């Protein structure tokens, strides 16, 4: 049996592109929730904070856990609003892959370009979901052309006929071109490294609200990804510090190597001063609920209590 691969995947978008609706659609399609919530109905699974519910925007990046085929995904929602982009930037540093949501009615916005620069800076391989295709807009061809013109090359429609898709892919990457010339077609094994190198950005077109194209995106996240190589020694990266409802300080981190056991002694340094503190609880969150963990393996994104001297980054 294949071992489940673990990925941290972030969802990013320009405000109102339908990012939270897509996150809800993914959770619904993978069986995590029984009904897809909606931001305008104020019942979205990832928008748990009362301030977010009132304003209808995602301010605090949350996480949800799901299975896409053989891939265990920690889905990290990020704020779409320009005011909260530092939080988005911190989250990017712990991602394996990102899903960039583009509005099919508005196309590439200036904030989309800002997010794209950040994804490039942190070298995050990216999948694109062009949303709201059920509404009048410029259409698939025009939007694909716009992505390649405004953000750079490599955007390929993965919903196209295979021959057309392979032809477009060959133009993105020399190794793919050589394979195409040798074999006449491309396999997943050829595409996975090209996507990881950020030479290819798979695009799907659909409507998150009507759950169109969501299955294809979820299948793509399972098919065209690979897990990050885990380091032997324990290591973790902190990307957020928050508080739970009881006022406990939560340090959100991704384990990059080894494993973190509950009650383990962690050490670090603040302004040249060494510190040592115990990881009292390891919490695996999905929306507002969490499961306590005994041990967090490499690739796990969790919240830790008991640490007072940590900070994001």
Coordinates of C-alpha atoms in Angstrom, one line a residue:
X1 CA 0.0 0.0 0.0
X2 CA 1.2 3.5 -0.9
X3 CA 2.2 5.7 2.1
X4 CA 0.0 8.7 2.4
X5 CA 1.9 11.8 1.4
X6 CA 1.4 15.0 3.6
X7 CA 1.1 18.4 2.1
X8 CA 0.5 21.9 3.4
X9 CA -1.5 23.7 0.7
X10 CA -2.5 27.4 0.9
X11 CA -5.4 29.1 -0.8
X12 CA -4.7 32.6 -2.0
X13 CA -6.8 35.1 -3.8
X14 CA -7.7 38.6 -4.6
X15 CA -10.6 39.8 -2.3
X16 CA -14.0 38.6 -3.7
X17 CA -12.5 36.0 -6.1
X18 CA -14.4 33.3 -4.1
X19 CA -11.5 31.9 -2.1
X20 CA -13.5 30.8 0.9
X21 CA -16.3 29.5 -1.3
X22 CA -13.7 27.3 -3.0
X23 CA -12.2 26.2 0.3
X24 CA -15.8 25.2 1.4
X25 CA -16.3 23.4 -1.9
X26 CA -13.0 21.4 -1.5
X27 CA -14.0 20.4 2.1
X28 CA -17.5 19.4 0.9
X29 CA -16.2 17.4 -2.0
X30 CA -13.7 15.5 0.2
X31 CA -16.4 14.7 2.7
X32 CA -15.1 17.0 5.5
X33 CA -18.4 18.9 5.8
X34 CA -21.9 17.9 5.0
X35 CA -22.9 21.2 3.5
X36 CA -20.8 23.8 1.7
X37 CA -21.0 27.0 3.7
X38 CA -21.1 30.5 2.1
X39 CA -19.4 33.7 3.2
X40 CA -22.5 35.7 2.4
X41 CA -24.6 33.3 4.6
X42 CA -22.0 33.7 7.4
X43 CA -21.7 29.9 7.8
X44 CA -18.3 29.3 6.3
X45 CA -16.3 26.5 8.0
X46 CA -13.0 28.4 8.0
X47 CA -14.2 31.8 8.9
X48 CA -14.6 31.0 12.6
X49 CA -13.8 34.4 14.1
X50 CA -16.8 36.6 14.9
X51 CA -15.1 39.6 13.3
X52 CA -14.7 37.6 10.1
X53 CA -18.3 36.5 10.1
X54 CA -19.4 40.1 10.5
X55 CA -17.2 41.4 7.8
X56 CA -17.5 38.5 5.4
X57 CA -13.7 38.3 4.8
X58 CA -11.0 36.0 6.0
X59 CA -8.6 37.7 8.4
X60 CA -7.0 34.9 10.3
X61 CA -5.5 32.1 8.3
X62 CA -7.0 28.9 9.5
X63 CA -6.5 25.3 8.6
X64 CA -8.6 22.4 7.7
X65 CA -7.6 18.8 7.2
X66 CA -8.7 16.6 4.3
X67 CA -7.8 13.6 2.2
X68 CA -7.5 14.0 -1.6
X69 CA -7.1 10.5 -2.9
X70 CA -3.8 9.3 -1.3
X71 CA -2.8 12.8 -0.1
X72 CA -3.4 14.1 3.4
X73 CA -3.7 17.9 3.0
X74 CA -3.6 20.6 5.6
X75 CA -5.5 23.4 3.8
X76 CA -4.4 26.8 5.0
X77 CA -6.7 29.7 4.2
X78 CA -5.1 33.0 3.9
X79 CA -6.5 36.6 4.0
X80 CA -7.3 38.0 0.6
X81 CA -7.5 41.5 1.8
X82 CA -4.5 43.7 1.2
X83 CA -4.5 44.9 4.8
X84 CA -3.6 41.4 6.0
X85 CA -0.9 40.5 3.6
X86 CA 1.8 40.0 6.3
X87 CA -0.2 37.1 7.6
X88 CA -0.4 35.7 4.1
X89 CA 3.4 36.1 3.7
X90 CA 4.1 34.2 6.9
X91 CA 1.9 31.4 5.9
X92 CA 3.6 31.1 2.5
X93 CA 6.8 30.1 4.2
X94 CA 5.4 26.8 5.4
X95 CA 3.5 25.8 2.2
X96 CA 4.4 22.9 -0.2
X97 CA 1.9 24.1 -2.8
X98 CA -0.6 27.0 -3.3
X99 CA -3.9 27.3 -5.0
X100 CA -4.3 30.8 -6.5
X101 CA -8.0 31.7 -7.1
X102 CA -8.6 34.1 -9.9
X103 CA -12.1 35.6 -10.6
X104 CA -13.3 34.6 -14.1
X105 CA -15.3 37.8 -14.3
X106 CA -12.6 40.2 -13.1
X107 CA -9.5 38.3 -14.3
X108 CA -6.0 39.2 -13.0
X109 CA -6.2 42.1 -10.5
X110 CA -3.3 44.2 -9.1
X111 CA -3.5 42.3 -5.8
X112 CA -3.3 39.0 -7.8
X113 CA 0.0 40.3 -9.2
X114 CA 1.2 41.1 -5.6
X115 CA 0.3 37.6 -4.4
X116 CA 2.1 36.2 -7.5
X117 CA 5.3 38.1 -6.6
X118 CA 5.1 36.6 -3.1
X119 CA 4.6 33.1 -4.4
X120 CA 7.6 33.6 -6.7
X121 CA 9.7 35.0 -3.8
X122 CA 9.1 32.0 -1.6
X123 CA 9.2 29.6 -4.6
X124 CA 5.9 28.0 -3.9
X125 CA 4.6 25.7 -6.7
X126 CA 1.1 26.9 -7.7
X127 CA -2.1 25.5 -9.0
X128 CA -4.7 28.0 -10.4
X129 CA -8.5 27.8 -10.1
X130 CA -10.3 30.3 -12.3
X131 CA -13.6 30.7 -10.5
X132 CA -17.0 32.2 -11.3
X133 CA -17.0 30.7 -14.9
X134 CA -20.8 30.4 -14.6
X135 CA -21.0 34.2 -14.8
X136 CA -20.5 36.3 -18.0
X137 CA -16.8 37.1 -18.5
X138 CA -14.0 37.2 -21.0
X139 CA -14.0 33.3 -21.3
X140 CA -11.4 30.6 -20.9
X141 CA -9.0 31.4 -23.8
X142 CA -8.9 35.1 -23.0
X143 CA -8.3 34.5 -19.2
X144 CA -5.5 32.0 -20.0
X145 CA -3.8 34.5 -22.3
X146 CA -4.2 37.2 -19.6
X147 CA -2.5 34.9 -17.0
X148 CA 0.4 34.2 -19.2
X149 CA 0.7 37.9 -20.2
X150 CA 0.4 39.5 -16.8
X151 CA 2.0 36.9 -14.5
X152 CA 4.6 35.2 -16.8
X153 CA 4.6 31.9 -18.8
X154 CA 3.6 28.4 -17.7
X155 CA -0.1 28.6 -17.2
X156 CA -1.7 25.6 -18.9
X157 CA -5.4 24.5 -19.1
X158 CA -5.5 21.1 -17.5
X159 CA -9.1 20.7 -18.6
X160 CA -8.1 20.8 -22.2
X161 CA -7.8 17.8 -24.6
X162 CA -4.6 15.9 -23.7
X163 CA -2.9 16.5 -27.1
X164 CA -3.5 20.3 -26.8
X165 CA -2.4 20.2 -23.1
X166 CA 0.8 18.3 -23.8
X167 CA 1.6 20.7 -26.7
X168 CA 1.2 23.7 -24.3
X169 CA 3.2 21.9 -21.6
X170 CA 6.1 21.2 -23.9
X171 CA 6.6 25.0 -24.5
X172 CA 6.9 25.6 -20.7
X173 CA 9.9 23.5 -20.0
X174 CA 12.9 22.1 -21.9
X175 CA 12.8 18.7 -20.3
X176 CA 9.1 18.4 -21.2
X177 CA 9.9 19.4 -24.8
X178 CA 12.5 16.7 -25.0
X179 CA 10.2 14.1 -23.6
X180 CA 7.4 15.2 -26.1
X181 CA 9.8 14.9 -29.0
X182 CA 11.0 11.5 -27.8
X183 CA 7.7 9.9 -26.8
X184 CA 5.0 12.0 -28.2
X185 CA 3.1 12.4 -24.9
X186 CA 3.7 13.3 -21.3
X187 CA 3.0 11.4 -18.1
X188 CA 2.4 12.5 -14.5
X189 CA 5.9 11.5 -13.7
X190 CA 7.1 14.1 -16.2
X191 CA 4.8 16.8 -14.9
X192 CA 5.4 16.5 -11.2
X193 CA 9.0 17.9 -11.2
X194 CA 8.1 20.6 -13.8
X195 CA 5.3 21.8 -11.5
X196 CA 7.6 21.6 -8.4
X197 CA 10.2 23.7 -10.3
X198 CA 7.5 26.4 -11.0
X199 CA 7.8 25.9 -14.8
X200 CA 4.2 24.8 -15.1
X201 CA 1.1 26.2 -13.4
X202 CA -1.8 23.8 -13.9
X203 CA -5.1 25.7 -14.4
X204 CA -8.7 24.6 -13.9
X205 CA -11.8 26.6 -14.7
X206 CA -15.1 26.3 -12.8
X207 CA -17.5 27.7 -10.3
X208 CA -16.8 27.0 -6.6
X209 CA -20.4 28.1 -5.7
X210 CA -21.9 25.5 -8.1
X211 CA -19.1 23.0 -7.2
X212 CA -18.0 22.8 -10.9
X213 CA -14.4 22.0 -11.5
X214 CA -13.7 21.4 -7.8
X215 CA -13.3 17.6 -8.2
X216 CA -10.8 18.1 -11.0
X217 CA -8.7 20.5 -8.8
X218 CA -8.8 18.1 -5.8
X219 CA -7.7 15.2 -8.1
X220 CA -4.9 17.5 -9.5
X221 CA -3.6 18.2 -6.0
X222 CA -3.4 14.4 -5.4
X223 CA -1.9 13.5 -8.8
X224 CA 0.6 16.3 -9.6
X225 CA 2.3 16.9 -6.2
X226 CA 5.1 15.4 -4.2
X227 CA 5.9 15.7 -0.5
X228 CA 8.8 17.9 0.7
X229 CA 11.9 15.9 1.6
X230 CA 11.9 15.6 5.4
X231 CA 15.1 16.2 7.3
X232 CA 16.3 13.6 9.8
X233 CA 16.9 16.1 12.7
X234 CA 14.0 17.8 14.4
X235 CA 13.2 21.2 13.0
X236 CA 10.0 23.4 12.8
X237 CA 9.1 26.7 11.4
X238 CA 6.7 29.1 13.3
X239 CA 4.3 31.0 11.1
X240 CA 1.7 32.4 13.5
X241 CA 1.1 33.0 17.2
X242 CA -2.5 33.4 18.4
X243 CA -4.7 32.7 21.4
X244 CA -7.5 30.1 21.9
X245 CA -10.8 31.0 23.6
X246 CA -9.4 30.2 27.0
X247 CA -6.5 32.7 26.4
X248 CA -3.8 30.0 25.9
X249 CA -1.0 31.2 23.7
X250 CA -0.8 29.0 20.6
X251 CA 2.4 28.7 18.5
X252 CA 1.5 27.5 15.0
X253 CA 4.3 25.7 13.4
X254 CA 5.1 23.2 10.7
X255 CA 7.4 20.3 11.5
X256 CA 10.1 20.3 8.8
X257 CA 12.2 17.4 10.1
X258 CA 12.2 14.6 12.7
X259 CA 9.2 14.5 15.0
X260 CA 7.9 16.7 17.9
X261 CA 6.6 14.8 20.9
X262 CA 4.2 16.2 23.5
X263 CA 6.0 17.5 26.6
X264 CA 9.3 17.8 24.6
X265 CA 11.7 20.5 25.7
X266 CA 12.1 23.1 23.0
X267 CA 14.9 25.6 22.9
X268 CA 15.5 28.8 21.0
X269 CA 16.9 32.3 21.3
X270 CA 15.3 35.7 21.6
X271 CA 17.7 38.7 21.2
X272 CA 20.7 36.5 22.0
X273 CA 19.0 35.2 25.2
X274 CA 18.6 31.4 25.1
X275 CA 15.3 29.9 26.3
X276 CA 13.9 26.4 27.0
X277 CA 10.2 25.6 27.3
X278 CA 8.0 22.6 27.2
X279 CA 5.5 21.8 24.4
X280 CA 2.6 21.1 26.7
X281 CA 0.0 20.2 24.1
X282 CA 0.2 19.5 20.4
X283 CA -3.1 20.4 18.7
X284 CA -4.2 19.4 15.2
X285 CA -6.8 21.9 14.2
X286 CA -9.5 21.6 11.6
X287 CA -11.7 24.7 11.7
X288 CA -12.5 25.4 15.4
X289 CA -12.0 21.9 16.6
X290 CA -8.7 20.2 17.4
X291 CA -7.4 16.7 18.2
X292 CA -4.6 16.4 20.7
X293 CA -1.5 14.7 19.3
X294 CA 1.1 12.6 21.1
X295 CA 3.6 13.2 18.3
X296 CA 3.8 15.5 15.2
X297 CA 5.7 14.0 12.3
X298 CA 7.5 15.9 9.6
X299 CA 5.0 17.7 7.3
X300 CA 2.5 18.2 10.2
X301 CA 1.1 21.7 10.7
X302 CA 0.0 22.0 14.4
X303 CA -0.5 24.5 17.2
X304 CA 1.6 24.1 20.4
X305 CA 0.7 25.4 23.9
X306 CA 3.2 26.2 26.7
X307 CA 5.6 28.3 24.6
X308 CA 5.9 32.0 25.5
X309 CA 9.0 33.0 23.7
X310 CA 8.3 32.0 20.1
X311 CA 7.4 34.4 17.3
X312 CA 6.4 34.1 13.6
X313 CA 9.2 33.4 11.2

